[in-house]
CSV table of C-alpha atoms in Angstrom, one decimal:
chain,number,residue,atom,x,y,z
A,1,UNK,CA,-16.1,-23.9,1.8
A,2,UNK,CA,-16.2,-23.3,-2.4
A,3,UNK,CA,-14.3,-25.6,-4.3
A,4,UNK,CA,-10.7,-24.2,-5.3
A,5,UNK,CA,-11.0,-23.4,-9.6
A,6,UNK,CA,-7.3,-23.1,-9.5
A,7,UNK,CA,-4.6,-26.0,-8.3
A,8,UNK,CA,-2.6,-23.5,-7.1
A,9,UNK,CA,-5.0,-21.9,-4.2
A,10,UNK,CA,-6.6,-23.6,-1.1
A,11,UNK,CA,-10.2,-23.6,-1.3
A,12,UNK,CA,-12.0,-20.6,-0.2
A,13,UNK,CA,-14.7,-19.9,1.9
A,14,UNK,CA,-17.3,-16.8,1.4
A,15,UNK,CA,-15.5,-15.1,4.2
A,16,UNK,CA,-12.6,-15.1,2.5
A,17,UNK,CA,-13.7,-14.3,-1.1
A,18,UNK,CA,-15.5,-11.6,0.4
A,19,UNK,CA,-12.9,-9.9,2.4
A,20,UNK,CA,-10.5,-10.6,-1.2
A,21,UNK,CA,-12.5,-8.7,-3.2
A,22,UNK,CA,-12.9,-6.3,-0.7
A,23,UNK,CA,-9.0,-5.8,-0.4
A,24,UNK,CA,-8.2,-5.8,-4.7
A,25,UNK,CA,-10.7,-3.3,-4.6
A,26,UNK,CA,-10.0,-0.8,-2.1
A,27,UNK,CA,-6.1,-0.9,-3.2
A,28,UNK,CA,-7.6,-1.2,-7.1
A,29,UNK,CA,-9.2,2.3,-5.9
A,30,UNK,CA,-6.2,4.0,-4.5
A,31,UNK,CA,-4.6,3.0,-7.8
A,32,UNK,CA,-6.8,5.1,-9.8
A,33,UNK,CA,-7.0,7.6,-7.5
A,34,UNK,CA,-3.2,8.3,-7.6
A,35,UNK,CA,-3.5,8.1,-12.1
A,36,UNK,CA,-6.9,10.9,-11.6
A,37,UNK,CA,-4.1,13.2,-9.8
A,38,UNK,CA,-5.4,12.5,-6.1
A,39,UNK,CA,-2.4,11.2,-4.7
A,40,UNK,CA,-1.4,10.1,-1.2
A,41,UNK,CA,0.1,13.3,0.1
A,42,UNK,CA,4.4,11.9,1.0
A,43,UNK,CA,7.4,11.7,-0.5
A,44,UNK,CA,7.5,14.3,-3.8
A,45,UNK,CA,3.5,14.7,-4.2
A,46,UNK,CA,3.2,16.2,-0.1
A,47,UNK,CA,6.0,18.5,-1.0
A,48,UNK,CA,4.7,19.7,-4.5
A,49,UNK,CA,1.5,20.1,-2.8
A,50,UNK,CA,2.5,22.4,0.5
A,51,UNK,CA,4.9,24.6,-2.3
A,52,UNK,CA,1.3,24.6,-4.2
A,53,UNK,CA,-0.8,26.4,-1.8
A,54,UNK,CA,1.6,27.8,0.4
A,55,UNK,CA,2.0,27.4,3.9
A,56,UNK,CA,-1.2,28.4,5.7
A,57,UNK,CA,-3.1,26.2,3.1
A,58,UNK,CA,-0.9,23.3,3.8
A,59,UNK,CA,-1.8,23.8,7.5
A,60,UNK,CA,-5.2,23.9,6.9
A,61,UNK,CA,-5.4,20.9,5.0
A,62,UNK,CA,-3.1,18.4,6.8
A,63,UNK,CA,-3.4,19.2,10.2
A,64,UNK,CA,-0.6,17.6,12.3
A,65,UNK,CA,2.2,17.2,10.3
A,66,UNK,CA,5.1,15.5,11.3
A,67,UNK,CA,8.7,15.2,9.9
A,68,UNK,CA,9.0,12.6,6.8
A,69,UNK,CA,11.2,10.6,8.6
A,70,UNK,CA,8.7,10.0,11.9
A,71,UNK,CA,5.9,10.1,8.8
A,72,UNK,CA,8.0,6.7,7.1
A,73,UNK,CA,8.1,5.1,10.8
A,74,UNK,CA,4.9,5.2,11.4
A,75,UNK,CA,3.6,3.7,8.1
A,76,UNK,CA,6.2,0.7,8.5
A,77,UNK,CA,6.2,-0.3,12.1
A,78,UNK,CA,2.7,-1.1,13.0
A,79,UNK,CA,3.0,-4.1,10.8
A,80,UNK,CA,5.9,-5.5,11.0
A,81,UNK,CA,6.4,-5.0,14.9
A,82,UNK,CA,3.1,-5.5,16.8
A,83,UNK,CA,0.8,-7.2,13.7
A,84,UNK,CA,3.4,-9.8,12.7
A,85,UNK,CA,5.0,-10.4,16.3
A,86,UNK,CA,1.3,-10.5,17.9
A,87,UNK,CA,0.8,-13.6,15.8
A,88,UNK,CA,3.7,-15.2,16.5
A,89,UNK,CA,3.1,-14.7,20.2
A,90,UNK,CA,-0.5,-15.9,20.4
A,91,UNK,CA,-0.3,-20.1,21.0
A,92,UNK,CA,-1.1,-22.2,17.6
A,93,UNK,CA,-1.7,-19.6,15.3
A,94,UNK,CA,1.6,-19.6,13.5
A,95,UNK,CA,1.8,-23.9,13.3
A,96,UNK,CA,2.5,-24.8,10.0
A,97,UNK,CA,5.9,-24.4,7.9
A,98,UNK,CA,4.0,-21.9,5.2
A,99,UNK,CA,2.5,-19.4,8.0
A,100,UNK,CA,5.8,-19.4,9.4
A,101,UNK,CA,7.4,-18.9,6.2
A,102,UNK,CA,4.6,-16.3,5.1
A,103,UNK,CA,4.5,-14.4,8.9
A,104,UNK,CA,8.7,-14.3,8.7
A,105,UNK,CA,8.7,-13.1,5.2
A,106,UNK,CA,6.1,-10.3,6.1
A,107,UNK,CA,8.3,-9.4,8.9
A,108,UNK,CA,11.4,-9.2,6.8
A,109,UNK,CA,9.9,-6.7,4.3
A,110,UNK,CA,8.0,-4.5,6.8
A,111,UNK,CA,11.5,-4.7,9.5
A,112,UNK,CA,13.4,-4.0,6.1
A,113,UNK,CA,11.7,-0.6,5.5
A,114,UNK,CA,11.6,0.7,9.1
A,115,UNK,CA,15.3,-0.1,8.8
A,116,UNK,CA,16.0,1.7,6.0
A,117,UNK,CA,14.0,4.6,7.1
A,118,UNK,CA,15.9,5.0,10.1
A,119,UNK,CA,19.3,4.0,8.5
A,120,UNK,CA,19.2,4.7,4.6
A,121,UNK,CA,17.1,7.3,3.0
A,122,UNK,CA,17.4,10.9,3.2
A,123,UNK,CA,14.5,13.2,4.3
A,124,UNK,CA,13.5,16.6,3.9
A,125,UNK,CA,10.0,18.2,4.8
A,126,UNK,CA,6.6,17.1,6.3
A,127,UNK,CA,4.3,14.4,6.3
A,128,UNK,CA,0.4,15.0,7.3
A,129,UNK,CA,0.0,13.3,10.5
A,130,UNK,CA,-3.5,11.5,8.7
A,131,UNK,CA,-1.7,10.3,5.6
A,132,UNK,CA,0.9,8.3,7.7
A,133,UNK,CA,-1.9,6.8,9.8
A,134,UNK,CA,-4.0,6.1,6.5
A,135,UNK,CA,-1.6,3.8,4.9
A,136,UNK,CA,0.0,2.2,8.0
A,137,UNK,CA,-4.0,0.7,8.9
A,138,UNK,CA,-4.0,-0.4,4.9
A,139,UNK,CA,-0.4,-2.4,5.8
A,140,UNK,CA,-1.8,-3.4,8.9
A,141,UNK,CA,-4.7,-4.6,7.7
A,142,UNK,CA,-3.1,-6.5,4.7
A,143,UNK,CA,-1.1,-8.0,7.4
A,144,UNK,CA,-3.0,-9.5,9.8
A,145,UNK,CA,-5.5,-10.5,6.8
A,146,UNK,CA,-3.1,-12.4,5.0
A,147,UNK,CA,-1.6,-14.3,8.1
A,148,UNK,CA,-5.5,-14.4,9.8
A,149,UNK,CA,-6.6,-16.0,6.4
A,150,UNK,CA,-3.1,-18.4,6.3
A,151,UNK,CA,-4.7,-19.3,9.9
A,152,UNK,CA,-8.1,-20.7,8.6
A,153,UNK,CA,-6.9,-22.6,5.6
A,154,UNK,CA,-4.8,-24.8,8.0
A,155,UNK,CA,-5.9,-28.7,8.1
A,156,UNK,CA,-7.6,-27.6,4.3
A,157,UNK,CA,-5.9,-30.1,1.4
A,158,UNK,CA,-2.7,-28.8,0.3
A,159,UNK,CA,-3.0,-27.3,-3.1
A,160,UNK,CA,-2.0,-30.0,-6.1
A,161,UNK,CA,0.6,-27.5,-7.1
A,162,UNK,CA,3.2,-26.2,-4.3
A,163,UNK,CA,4.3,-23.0,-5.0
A,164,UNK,CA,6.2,-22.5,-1.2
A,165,UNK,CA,9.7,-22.6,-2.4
A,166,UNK,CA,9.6,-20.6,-5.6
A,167,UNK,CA,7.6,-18.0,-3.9
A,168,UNK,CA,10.5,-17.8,-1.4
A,169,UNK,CA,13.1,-17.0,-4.2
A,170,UNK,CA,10.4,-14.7,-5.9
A,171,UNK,CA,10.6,-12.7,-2.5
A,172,UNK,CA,13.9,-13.0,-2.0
A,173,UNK,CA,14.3,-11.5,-5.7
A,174,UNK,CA,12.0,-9.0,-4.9
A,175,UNK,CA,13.0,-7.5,-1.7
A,176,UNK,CA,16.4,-7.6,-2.6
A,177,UNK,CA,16.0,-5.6,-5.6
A,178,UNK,CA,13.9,-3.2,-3.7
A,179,UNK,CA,16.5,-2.7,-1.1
A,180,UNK,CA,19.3,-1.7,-3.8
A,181,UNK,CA,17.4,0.4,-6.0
A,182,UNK,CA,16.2,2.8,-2.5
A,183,UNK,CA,20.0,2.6,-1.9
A,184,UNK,CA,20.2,4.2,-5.2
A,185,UNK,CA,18.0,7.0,-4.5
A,186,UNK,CA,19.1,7.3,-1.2
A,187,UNK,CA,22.7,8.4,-2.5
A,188,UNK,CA,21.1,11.1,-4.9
A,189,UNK,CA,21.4,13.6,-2.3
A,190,UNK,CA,25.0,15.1,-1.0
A,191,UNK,CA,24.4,15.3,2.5
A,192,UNK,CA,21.9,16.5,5.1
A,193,UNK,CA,22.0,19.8,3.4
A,194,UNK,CA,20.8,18.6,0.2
A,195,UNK,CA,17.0,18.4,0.0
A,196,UNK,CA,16.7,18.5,-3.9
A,197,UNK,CA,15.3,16.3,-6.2
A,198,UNK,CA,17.4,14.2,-8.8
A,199,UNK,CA,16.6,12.4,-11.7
A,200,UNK,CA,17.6,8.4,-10.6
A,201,UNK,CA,20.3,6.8,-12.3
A,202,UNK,CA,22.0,3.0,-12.0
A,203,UNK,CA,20.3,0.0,-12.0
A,204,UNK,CA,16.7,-0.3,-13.4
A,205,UNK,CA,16.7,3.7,-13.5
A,206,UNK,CA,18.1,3.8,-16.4
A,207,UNK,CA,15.0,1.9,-17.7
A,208,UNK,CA,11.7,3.0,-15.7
A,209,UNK,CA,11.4,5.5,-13.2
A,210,UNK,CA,10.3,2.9,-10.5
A,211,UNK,CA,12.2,0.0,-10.5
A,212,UNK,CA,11.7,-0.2,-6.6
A,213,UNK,CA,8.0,-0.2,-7.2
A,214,UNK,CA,8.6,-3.5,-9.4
A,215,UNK,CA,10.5,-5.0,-7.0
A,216,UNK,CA,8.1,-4.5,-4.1
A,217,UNK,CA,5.5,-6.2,-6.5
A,218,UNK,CA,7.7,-8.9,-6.7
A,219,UNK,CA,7.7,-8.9,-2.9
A,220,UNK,CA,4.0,-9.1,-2.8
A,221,UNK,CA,3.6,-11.9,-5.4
A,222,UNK,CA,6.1,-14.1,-3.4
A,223,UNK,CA,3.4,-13.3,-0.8
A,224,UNK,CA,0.5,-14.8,-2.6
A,225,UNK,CA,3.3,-18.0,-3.6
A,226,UNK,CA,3.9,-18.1,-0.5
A,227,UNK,CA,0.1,-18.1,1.0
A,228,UNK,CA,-1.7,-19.5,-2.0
A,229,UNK,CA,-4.1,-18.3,-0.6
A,230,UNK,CA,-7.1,-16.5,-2.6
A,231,UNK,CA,-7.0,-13.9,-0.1
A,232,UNK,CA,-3.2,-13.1,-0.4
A,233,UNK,CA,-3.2,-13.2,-4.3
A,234,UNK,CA,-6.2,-10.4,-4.5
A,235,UNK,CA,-3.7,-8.1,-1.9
A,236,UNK,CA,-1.0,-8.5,-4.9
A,237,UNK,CA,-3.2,-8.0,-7.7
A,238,UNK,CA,-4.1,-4.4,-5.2
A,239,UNK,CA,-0.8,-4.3,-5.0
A,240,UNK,CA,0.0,-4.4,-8.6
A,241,UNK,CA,-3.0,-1.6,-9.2
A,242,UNK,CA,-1.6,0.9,-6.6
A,243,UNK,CA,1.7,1.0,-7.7
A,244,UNK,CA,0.8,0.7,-11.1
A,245,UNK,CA,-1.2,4.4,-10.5
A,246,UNK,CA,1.5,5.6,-7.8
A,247,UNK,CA,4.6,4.8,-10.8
A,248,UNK,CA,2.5,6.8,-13.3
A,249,UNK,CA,2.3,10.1,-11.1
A,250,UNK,CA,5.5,9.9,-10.3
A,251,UNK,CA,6.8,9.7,-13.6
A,252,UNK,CA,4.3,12.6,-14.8
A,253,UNK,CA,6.0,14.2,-12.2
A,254,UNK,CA,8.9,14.1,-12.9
A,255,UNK,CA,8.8,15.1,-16.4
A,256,UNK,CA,6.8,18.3,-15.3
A,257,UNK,CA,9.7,19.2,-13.4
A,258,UNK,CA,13.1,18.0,-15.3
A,259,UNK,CA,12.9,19.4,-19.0
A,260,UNK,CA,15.8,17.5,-19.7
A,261,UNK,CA,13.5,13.9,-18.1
A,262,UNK,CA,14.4,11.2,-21.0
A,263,UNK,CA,11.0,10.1,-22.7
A,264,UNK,CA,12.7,7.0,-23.1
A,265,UNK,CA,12.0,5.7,-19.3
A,266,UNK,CA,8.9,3.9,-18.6
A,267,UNK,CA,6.9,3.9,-16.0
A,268,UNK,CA,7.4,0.3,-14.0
A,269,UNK,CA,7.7,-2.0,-16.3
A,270,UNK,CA,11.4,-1.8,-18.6
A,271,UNK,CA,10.8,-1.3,-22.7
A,272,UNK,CA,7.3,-1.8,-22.1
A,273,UNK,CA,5.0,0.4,-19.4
């Protein structure tokens, strides 16, 4: 076990720094993909890719696609209903007040999304079958890691600075502001007929083009408050890196289609990035 550098973080061990720096830089990677134009193929980029090359191209290249809505389930439910709930089922794993604060909040914010994909958002189009199944084993690998991690740093001395209650309101914060602004975009669209993109307005829109983005980074550092774990604060600094690269395609994209796009919104971050 290494000696913790920060007061904030229970003391590592070389398992754990390894699989850390494994995590910030597999996410760190999907972050600069998405910036370099090679971007996860939903939402907007799967669409402006299939109108791209045309329908037998898009075949070719996907494989099994399956509607965005059963695309959105798929990448939400593996963790929040069998990671999350398996640990809570299996005796003395979750025994301490911060792993059941941590494994509840994880729940909350995966149960949230599946939840709003059923409930909330409006869908049009396909998803590729592999890009669903790609990012739910990153979420269910983030996960279990995180809660796995929480696991061995049990009976390890309490960090000199407790961070468990304000990374509750910073989640809280977070997934609360994510929630409204994708009830935002969800009431862009008219009906079940209308499968067009809008420009977003209200809220944070009005500032950067995603403000849901922000808050689900928010999410994510309540996490690592939460956790102080080292292990849980490299996933949010992945986290911060993805949707960093993921906020600056989307706002390239948007400005390549909408002439009328206001150069005044940022990316993520309001007056600033």
């Amino acid at each position: 076990m290494w000696p913790s550098l920060l007061p904030f973080l229970y003391a590592p061990s070389s398992f754990v720094a390894a699989i850390s720096a494994a995590a910030a830089v597999s996410l760190a990677g999907l972050g600069l993909s998405e910036l370099c134009g090679a971007n996860l193929a939903y939402s907007k980029f799967w669409n402006a890719m299939a109108a791209a090359g045309g329908r037998g191209q898009k075949r070719g290249v996907a494989g099994v696609l399956l509607p965005s809505r059963g695309g959105m389930l798929v990448l939400y439910a593996p963790p929040a209903l069998i990671a999350v709930a398996a640990f809570f089922a299996v005796p003395g794993v979750v025994e301490d007040t911060r792993m059941q604060v941590l494994s509840a909040a994880l729940a909350v914010h995966f149960l949230k999304r599946v939840l709003e994909v059923l409930f909330l958002h409006r869908y049009s189009g396909s998803m590729p079958l592999a890009t669903a199944l790609t990012v739910s084993s990153c979420y269910l690998l983030i996960t279990g890691s995180m809660i796995y991690v929480q696991h061995l740093s049990h009976g390890l001395p309490d960090p000199t600075v407790d961070l468990l209650y304000p990374g509750m309101l910073v989640f809280v914060v977070g997934i609360t502001g994510n929630f409204y602004h994708h009830y935002l975009l969800s009431r862009l669209r008219d009906g079940a007929g209308d499968k067009g993109y809008k420009i977003p307005s209200g809220g944070l829109f009005d500032l950067v083009i995603c403000p849901h983005y922000l808050f689900e980074i928010l999410a994510f550092v309540g996490f690592a408050m939460i956790s102080q774990t080292l292990h849980s604060l490299a996933v949010a600094f992945g986290i911060v890196f993805y949707l960093t690269g993921r906020s600056c395609a989307t706002r390239k994209w948007y400005a390549s289609k909408f002439e009328d796009f206001p150069t005044k919104i940022k990316r993520l971050v309001p007056y600033v990035f």
